[in-house]
PDB file of C-alpha atoms in Angstrom:
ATOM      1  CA  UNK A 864      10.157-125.314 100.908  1.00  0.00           C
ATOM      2  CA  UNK A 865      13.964-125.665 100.867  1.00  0.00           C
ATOM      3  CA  UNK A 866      14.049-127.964 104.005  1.00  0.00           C
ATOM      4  CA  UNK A 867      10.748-130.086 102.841  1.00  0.00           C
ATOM      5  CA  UNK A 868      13.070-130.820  99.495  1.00  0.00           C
ATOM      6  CA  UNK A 869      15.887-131.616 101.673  1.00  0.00           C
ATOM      7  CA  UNK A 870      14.495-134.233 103.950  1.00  0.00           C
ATOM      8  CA  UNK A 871      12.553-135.554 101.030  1.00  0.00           C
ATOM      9  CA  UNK A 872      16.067-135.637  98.823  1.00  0.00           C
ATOM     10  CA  UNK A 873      17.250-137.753 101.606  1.00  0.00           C
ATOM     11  CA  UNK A 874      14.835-140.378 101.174  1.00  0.00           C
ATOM     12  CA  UNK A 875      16.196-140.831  97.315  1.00  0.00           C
ATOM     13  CA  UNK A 876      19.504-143.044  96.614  1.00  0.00           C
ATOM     14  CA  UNK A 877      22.157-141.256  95.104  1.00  0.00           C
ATOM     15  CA  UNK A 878      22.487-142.831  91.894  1.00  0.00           C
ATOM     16  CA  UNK A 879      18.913-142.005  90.809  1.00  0.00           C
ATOM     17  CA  UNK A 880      19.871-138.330  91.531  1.00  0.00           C
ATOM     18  CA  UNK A 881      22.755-138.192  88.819  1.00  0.00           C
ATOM     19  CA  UNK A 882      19.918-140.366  86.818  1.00  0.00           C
ATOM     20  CA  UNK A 883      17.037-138.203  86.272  1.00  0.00           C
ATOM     21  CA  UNK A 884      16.881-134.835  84.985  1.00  0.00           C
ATOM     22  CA  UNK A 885      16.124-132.179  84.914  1.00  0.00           C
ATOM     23  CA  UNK A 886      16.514-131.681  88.521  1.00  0.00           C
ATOM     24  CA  UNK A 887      14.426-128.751  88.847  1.00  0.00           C
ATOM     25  CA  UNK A 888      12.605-128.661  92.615  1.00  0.00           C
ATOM     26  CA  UNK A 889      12.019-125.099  91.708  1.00  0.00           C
ATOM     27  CA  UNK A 890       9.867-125.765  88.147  1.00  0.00           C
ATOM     28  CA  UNK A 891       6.713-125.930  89.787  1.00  0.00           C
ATOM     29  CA  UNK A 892       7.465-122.327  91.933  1.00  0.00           C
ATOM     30  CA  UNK A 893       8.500-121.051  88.326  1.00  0.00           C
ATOM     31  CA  UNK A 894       5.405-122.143  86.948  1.00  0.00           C
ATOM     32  CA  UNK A 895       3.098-120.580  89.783  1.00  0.00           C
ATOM     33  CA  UNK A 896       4.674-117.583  88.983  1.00  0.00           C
ATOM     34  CA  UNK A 897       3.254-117.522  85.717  1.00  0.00           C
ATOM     35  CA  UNK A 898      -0.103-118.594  86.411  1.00  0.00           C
ATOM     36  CA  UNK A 899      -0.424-116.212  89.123  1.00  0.00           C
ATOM     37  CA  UNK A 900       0.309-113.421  86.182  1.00  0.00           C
ATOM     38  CA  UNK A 901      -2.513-115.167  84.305  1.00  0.00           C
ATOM     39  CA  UNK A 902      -6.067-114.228  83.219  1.00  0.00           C
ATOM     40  CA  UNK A 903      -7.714-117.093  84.211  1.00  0.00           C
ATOM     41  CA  UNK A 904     -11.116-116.094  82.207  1.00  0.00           C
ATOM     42  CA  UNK A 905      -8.858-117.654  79.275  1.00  0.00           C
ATOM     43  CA  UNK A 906      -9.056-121.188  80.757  1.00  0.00           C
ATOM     44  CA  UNK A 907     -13.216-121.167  80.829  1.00  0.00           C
ATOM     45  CA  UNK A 908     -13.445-121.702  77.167  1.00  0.00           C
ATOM     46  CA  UNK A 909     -10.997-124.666  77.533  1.00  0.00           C
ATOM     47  CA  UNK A 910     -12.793-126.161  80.278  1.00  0.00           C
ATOM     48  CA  UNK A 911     -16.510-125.546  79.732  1.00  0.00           C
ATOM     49  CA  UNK A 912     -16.416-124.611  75.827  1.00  0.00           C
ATOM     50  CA  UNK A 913     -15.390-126.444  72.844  1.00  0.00           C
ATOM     51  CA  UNK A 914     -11.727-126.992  73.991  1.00  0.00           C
ATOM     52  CA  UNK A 915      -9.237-125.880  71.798  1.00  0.00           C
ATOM     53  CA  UNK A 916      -7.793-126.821  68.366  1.00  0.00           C
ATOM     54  CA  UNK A 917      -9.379-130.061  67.915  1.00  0.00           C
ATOM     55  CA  UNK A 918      -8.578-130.950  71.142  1.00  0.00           C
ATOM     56  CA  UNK A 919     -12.048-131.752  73.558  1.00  0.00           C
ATOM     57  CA  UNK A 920     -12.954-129.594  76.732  1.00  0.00           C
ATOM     58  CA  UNK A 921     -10.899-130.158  80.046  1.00  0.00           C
ATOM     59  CA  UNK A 922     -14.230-130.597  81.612  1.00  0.00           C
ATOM     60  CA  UNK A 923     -15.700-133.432  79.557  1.00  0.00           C
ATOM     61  CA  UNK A 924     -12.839-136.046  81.101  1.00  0.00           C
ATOM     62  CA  UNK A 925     -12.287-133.963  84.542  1.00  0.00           C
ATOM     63  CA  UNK A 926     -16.003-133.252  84.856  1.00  0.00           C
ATOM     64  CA  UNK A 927     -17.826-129.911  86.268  1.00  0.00           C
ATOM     65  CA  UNK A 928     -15.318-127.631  88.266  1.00  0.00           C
ATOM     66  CA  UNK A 929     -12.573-130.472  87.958  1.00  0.00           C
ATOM     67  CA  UNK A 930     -13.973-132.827  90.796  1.00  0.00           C
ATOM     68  CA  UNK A 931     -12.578-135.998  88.176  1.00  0.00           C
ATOM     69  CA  UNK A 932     -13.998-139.556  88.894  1.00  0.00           C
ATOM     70  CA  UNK A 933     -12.386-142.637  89.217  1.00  0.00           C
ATOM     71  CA  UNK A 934      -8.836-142.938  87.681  1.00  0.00           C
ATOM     72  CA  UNK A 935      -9.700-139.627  86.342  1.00  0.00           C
ATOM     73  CA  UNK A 936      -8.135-137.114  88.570  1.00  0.00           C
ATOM     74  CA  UNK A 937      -9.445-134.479  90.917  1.00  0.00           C
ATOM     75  CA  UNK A 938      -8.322-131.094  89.394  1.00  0.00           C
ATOM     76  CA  UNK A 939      -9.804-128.824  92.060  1.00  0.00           C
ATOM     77  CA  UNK A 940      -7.553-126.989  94.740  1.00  0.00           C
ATOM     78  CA  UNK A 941      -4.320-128.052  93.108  1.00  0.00           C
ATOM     79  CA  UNK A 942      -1.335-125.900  93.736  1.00  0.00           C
ATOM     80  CA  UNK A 943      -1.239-124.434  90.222  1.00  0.00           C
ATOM     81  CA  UNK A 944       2.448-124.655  89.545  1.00  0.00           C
ATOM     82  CA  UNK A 945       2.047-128.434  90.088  1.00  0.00           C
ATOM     83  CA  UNK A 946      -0.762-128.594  87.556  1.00  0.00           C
ATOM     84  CA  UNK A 947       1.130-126.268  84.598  1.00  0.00           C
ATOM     85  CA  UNK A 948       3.856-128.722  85.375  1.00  0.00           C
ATOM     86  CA  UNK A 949       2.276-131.798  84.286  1.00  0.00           C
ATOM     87  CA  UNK A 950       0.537-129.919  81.357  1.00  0.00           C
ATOM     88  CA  UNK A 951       4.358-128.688  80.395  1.00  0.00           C
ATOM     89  CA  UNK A 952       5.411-132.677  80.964  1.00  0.00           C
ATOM     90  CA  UNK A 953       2.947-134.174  78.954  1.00  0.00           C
ATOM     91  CA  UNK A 954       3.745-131.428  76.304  1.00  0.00           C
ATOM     92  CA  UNK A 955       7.551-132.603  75.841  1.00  0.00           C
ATOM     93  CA  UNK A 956       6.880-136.176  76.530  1.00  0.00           C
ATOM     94  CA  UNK A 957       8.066-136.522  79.822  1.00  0.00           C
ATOM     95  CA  UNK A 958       4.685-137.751  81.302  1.00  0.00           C
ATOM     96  CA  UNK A 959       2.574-139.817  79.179  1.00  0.00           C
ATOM     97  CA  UNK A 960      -0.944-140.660  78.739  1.00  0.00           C
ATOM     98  CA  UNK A 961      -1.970-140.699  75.308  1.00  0.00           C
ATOM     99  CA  UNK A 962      -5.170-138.044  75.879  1.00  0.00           C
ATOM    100  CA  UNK A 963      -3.529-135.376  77.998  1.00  0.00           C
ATOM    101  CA  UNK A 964      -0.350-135.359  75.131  1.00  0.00           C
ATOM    102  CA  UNK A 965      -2.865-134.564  72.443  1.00  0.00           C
ATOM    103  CA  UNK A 966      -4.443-132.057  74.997  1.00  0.00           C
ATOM    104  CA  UNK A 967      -1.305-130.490  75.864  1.00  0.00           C
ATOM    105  CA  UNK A 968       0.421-130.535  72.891  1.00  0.00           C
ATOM    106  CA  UNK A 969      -2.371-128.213  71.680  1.00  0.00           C
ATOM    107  CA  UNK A 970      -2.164-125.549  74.107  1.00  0.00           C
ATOM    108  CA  UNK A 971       0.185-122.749  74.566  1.00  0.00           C
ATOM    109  CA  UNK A 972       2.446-121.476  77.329  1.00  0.00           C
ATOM    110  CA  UNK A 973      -0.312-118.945  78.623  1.00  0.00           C
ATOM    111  CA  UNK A 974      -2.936-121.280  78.525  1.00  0.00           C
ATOM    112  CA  UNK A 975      -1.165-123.403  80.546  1.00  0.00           C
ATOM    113  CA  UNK A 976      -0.586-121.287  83.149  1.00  0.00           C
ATOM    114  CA  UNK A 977      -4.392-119.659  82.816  1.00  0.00           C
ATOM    115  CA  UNK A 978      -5.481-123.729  83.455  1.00  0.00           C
ATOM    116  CA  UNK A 979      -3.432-123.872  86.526  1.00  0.00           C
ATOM    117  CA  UNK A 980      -5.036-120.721  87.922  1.00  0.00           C
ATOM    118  CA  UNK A 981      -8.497-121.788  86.982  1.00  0.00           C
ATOM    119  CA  UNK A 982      -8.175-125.158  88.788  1.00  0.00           C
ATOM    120  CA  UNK A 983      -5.987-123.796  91.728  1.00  0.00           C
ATOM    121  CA  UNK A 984      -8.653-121.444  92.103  1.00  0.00           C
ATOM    122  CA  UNK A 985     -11.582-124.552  92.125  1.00  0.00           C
ATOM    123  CA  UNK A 986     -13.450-125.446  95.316  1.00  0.00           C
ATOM    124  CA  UNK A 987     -12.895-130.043  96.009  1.00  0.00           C
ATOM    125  CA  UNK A 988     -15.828-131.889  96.836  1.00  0.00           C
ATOM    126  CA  UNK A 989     -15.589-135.174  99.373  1.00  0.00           C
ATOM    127  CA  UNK A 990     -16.344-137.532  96.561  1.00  0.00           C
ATOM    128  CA  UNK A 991     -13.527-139.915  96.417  1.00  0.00           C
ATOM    129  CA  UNK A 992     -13.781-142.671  99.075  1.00  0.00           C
ATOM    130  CA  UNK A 993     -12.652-146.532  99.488  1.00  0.00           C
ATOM    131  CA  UNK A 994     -13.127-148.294  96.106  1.00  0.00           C
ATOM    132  CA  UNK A 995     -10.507-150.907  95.874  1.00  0.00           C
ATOM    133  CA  UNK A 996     -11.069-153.135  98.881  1.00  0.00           C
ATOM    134  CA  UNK A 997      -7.690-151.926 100.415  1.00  0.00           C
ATOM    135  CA  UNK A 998      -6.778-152.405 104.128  1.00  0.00           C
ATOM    136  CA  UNK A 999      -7.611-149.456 105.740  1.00  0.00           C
ATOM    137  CA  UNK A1000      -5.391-150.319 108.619  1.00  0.00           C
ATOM    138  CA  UNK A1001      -2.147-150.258 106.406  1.00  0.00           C
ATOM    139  CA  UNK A1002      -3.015-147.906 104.409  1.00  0.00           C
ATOM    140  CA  UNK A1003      -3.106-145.719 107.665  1.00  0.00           C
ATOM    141  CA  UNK A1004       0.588-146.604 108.445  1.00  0.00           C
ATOM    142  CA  UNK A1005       2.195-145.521 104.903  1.00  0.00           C
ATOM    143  CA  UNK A1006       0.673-142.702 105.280  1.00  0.00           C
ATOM    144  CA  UNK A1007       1.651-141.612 108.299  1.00  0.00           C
ATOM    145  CA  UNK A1008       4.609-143.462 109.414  1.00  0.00           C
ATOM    146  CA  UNK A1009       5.524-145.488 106.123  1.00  0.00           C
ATOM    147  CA  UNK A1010       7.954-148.720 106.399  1.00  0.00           C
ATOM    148  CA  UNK A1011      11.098-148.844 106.847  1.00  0.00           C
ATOM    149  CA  UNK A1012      11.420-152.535 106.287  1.00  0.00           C
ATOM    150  CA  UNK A1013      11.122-151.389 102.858  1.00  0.00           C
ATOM    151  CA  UNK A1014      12.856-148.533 102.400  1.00  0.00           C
ATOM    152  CA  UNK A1015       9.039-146.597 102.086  1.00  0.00           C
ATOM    153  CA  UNK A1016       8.667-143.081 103.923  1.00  0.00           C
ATOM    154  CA  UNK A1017       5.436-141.414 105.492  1.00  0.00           C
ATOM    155  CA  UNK A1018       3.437-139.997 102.713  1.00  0.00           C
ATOM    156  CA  UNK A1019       2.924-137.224 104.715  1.00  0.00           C
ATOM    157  CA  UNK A1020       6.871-136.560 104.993  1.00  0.00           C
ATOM    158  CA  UNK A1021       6.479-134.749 101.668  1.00  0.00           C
ATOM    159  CA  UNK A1022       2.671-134.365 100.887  1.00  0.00           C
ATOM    160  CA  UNK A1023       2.190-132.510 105.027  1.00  0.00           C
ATOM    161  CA  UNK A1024       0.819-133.724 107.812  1.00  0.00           C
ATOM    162  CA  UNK A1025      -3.068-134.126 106.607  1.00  0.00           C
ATOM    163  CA  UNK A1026      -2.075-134.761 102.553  1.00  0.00           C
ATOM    164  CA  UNK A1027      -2.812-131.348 101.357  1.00  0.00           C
ATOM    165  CA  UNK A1028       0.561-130.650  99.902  1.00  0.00           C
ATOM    166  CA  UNK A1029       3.376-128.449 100.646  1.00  0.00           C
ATOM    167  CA  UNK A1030       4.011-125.543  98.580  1.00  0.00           C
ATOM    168  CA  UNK A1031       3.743-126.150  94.657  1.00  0.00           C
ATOM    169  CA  UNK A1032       6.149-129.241  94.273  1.00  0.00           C
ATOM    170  CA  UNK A1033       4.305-131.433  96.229  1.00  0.00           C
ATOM    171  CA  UNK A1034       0.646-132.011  95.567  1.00  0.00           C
ATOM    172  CA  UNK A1035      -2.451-132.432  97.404  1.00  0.00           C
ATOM    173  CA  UNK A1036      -3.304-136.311  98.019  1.00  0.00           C
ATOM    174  CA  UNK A1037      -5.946-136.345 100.252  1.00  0.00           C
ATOM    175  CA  UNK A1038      -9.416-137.005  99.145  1.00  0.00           C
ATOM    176  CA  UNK A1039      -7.786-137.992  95.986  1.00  0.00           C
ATOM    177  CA  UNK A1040      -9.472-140.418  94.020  1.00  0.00           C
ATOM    178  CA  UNK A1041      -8.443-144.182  94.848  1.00  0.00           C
ATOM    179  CA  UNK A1042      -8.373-145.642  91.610  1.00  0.00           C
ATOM    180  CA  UNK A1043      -6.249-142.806  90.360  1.00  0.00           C
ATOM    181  CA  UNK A1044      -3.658-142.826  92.801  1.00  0.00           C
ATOM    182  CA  UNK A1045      -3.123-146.760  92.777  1.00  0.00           C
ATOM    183  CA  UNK A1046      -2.579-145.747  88.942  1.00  0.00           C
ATOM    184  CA  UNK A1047       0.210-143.446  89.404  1.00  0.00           C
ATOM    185  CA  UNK A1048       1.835-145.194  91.948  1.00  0.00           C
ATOM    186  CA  UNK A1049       1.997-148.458  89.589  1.00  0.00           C
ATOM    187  CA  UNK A1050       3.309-146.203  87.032  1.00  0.00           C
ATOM    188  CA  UNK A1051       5.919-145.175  89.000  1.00  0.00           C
ATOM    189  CA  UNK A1052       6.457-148.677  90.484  1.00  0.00           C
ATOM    190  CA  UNK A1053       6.816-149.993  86.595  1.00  0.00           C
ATOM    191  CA  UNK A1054       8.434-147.095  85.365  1.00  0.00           C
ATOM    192  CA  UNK A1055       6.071-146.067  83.096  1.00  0.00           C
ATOM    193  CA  UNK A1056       5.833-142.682  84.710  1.00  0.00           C
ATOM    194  CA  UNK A1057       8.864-140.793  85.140  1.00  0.00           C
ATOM    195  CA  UNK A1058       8.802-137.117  85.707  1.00  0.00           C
ATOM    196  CA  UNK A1059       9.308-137.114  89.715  1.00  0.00           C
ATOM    197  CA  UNK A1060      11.459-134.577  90.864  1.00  0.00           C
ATOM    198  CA  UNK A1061      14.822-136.470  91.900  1.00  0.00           C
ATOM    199  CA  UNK A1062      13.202-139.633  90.815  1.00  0.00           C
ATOM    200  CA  UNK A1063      11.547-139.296  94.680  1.00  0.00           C
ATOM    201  CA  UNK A1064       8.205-140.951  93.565  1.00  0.00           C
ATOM    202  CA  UNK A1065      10.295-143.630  91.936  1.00  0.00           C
ATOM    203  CA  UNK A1066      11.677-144.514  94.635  1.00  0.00           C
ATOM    204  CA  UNK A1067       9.316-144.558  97.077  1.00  0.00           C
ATOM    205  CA  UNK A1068       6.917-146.726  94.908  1.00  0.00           C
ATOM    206  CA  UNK A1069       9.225-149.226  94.248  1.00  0.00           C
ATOM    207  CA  UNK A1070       8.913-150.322  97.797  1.00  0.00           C
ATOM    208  CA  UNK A1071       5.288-150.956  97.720  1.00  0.00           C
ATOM    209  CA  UNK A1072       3.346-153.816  96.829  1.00  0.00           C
ATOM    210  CA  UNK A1073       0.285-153.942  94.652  1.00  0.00           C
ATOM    211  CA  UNK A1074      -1.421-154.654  98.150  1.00  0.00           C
ATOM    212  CA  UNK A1075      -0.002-151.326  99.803  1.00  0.00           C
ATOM    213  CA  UNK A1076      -0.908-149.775  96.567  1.00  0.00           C
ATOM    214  CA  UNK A1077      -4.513-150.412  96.788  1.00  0.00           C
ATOM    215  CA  UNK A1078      -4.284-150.034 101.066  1.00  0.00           C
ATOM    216  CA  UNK A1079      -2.841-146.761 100.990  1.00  0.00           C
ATOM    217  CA  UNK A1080      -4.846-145.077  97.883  1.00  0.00           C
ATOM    218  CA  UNK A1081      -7.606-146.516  99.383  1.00  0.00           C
ATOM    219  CA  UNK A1082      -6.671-144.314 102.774  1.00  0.00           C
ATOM    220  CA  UNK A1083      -5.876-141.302 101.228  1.00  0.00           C
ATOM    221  CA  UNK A1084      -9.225-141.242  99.330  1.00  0.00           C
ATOM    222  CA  UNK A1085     -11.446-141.008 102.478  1.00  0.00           C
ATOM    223  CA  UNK A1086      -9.295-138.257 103.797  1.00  0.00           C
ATOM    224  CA  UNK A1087     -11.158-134.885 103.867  1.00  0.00           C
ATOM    225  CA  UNK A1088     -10.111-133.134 100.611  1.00  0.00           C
ATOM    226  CA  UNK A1089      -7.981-129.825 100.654  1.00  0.00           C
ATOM    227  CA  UNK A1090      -9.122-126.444 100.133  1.00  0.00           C
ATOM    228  CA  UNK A1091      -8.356-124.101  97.203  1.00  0.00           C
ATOM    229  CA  UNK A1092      -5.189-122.095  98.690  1.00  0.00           C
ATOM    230  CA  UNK A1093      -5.650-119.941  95.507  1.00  0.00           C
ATOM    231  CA  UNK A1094      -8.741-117.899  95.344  1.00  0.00           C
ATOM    232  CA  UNK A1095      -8.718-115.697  92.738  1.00  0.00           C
ATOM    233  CA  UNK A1096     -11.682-114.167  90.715  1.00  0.00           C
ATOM    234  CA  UNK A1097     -13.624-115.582  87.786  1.00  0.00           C
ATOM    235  CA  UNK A1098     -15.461-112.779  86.901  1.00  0.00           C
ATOM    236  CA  UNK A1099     -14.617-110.028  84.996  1.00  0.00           C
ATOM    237  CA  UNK A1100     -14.518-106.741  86.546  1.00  0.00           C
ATOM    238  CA  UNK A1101     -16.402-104.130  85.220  1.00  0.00           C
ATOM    239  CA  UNK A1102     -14.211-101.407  82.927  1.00  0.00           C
ATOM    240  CA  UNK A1103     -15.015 -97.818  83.249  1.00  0.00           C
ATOM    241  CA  UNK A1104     -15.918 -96.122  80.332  1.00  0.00           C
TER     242      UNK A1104
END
């Protein structure tokens, strides 16, 4: 983990490291300590129920077992530190997206960190694929090799060799859907997102045209999807009397 945040530091100019804070690669680790302490039977009601005060299901936007759709994001198999991250962003403002604020801003720590567990813990299904009319081609060289010419790494520098994430900083982004990661990367691009560790995704984005947006999310959505890396039960266990 230390060395994949050091080569993917390197990739970020200096002055957006005094820039952005809090510059915290170890957050997401923090926070999959505390969903791996978590029940995650709390998160069912909050997915499949009624939601929570006022605030709508997870699974009415994210759909059954978090598969998402379109720029609605795959929840499924996410590391969960990286998903009671964003929940925590969105919370204080540092991500925004006017739905997931509300959400968030109605949740507590523990739920949080019950949601990332229930998720982590979620099976992806191939469903994302090619929807933007990308080039395939270049999308395949961004991912893999990026482009200098630009100052744009391999996406798989940070995200591992097949885009299924490294660790809990760095997410899963194969079999992704398309349309939602051409929307984060033109957030980043514009600026309106801005809760990137070390400003990396900043960075990076800025390099890339709306062409190599579409190309490379494109790419990364027909990639085979990654497997939950944590399994953990959904059922409660019987008590002895």
């Amino acid at each position: 983990m230390i060395l994949r945040a050091a080569i993917c530091v390197a990739f970020v100019p200096l002055a957006s490291l005094a820039q952005d804070e809090p510059p915290d690669w170890s957050a997401a680790e923090t926070y999959a300590d505390a969903a791996a302490e978590a029940d995650p039977l709390i998160a069912i009601p909050l997915v499949e129920g009624e939601g929570t005060d006022g605030a709508w299901a997870c699974a009415s936007c994210h759909g059954e077992n978090g598969q998402g759709a379109g720029p609605i994001p795959a929840l499924a198999g996410l590391p969960a530190g990286y998903i009671v991250k964003q929940l925590h962003d969105y919370a204080a403002g540092a991500r925004l997206n006017d739905n997931m604020q509300y959400v968030a801003n109605r949740l507590d720590a523990t739920q949080m960190a019950a949601l990332g567990a229930y998720y982590a813990a979620q099976i992806r299904q191939p469903t994302a694929g090619a929807t933007l009319g990308g080039d395939l081609a270049r999308g395949r060289t961004l991912a893999l090799e990026g482009d200098w010419t630009v100052d744009v790494p391999s996406c798989f520098s940070c995200h591992g060799p097949s885009g299924w994430g490294v660790e809990q900083a760095f997410p899963p982004i194969a079999g992704q859907h398309a349309a939602y990661i051409d929307r984060q990367l033109s957030a980043w691009k514009s600026g309106d997102r801005a809760n990137s560790p070390l400003g990396l995704m900043h960075s990076v984005a800025k390099g890339l045209s709306a062409s190599d947006i579409k190309s490379v999310s494109d790419y990364l959505a027909e990639l085979p999807p990654p497997q939950p890396r944590d399994r953990v039960s959904l059922t409660r266990e019987p008590q002895d009397e």
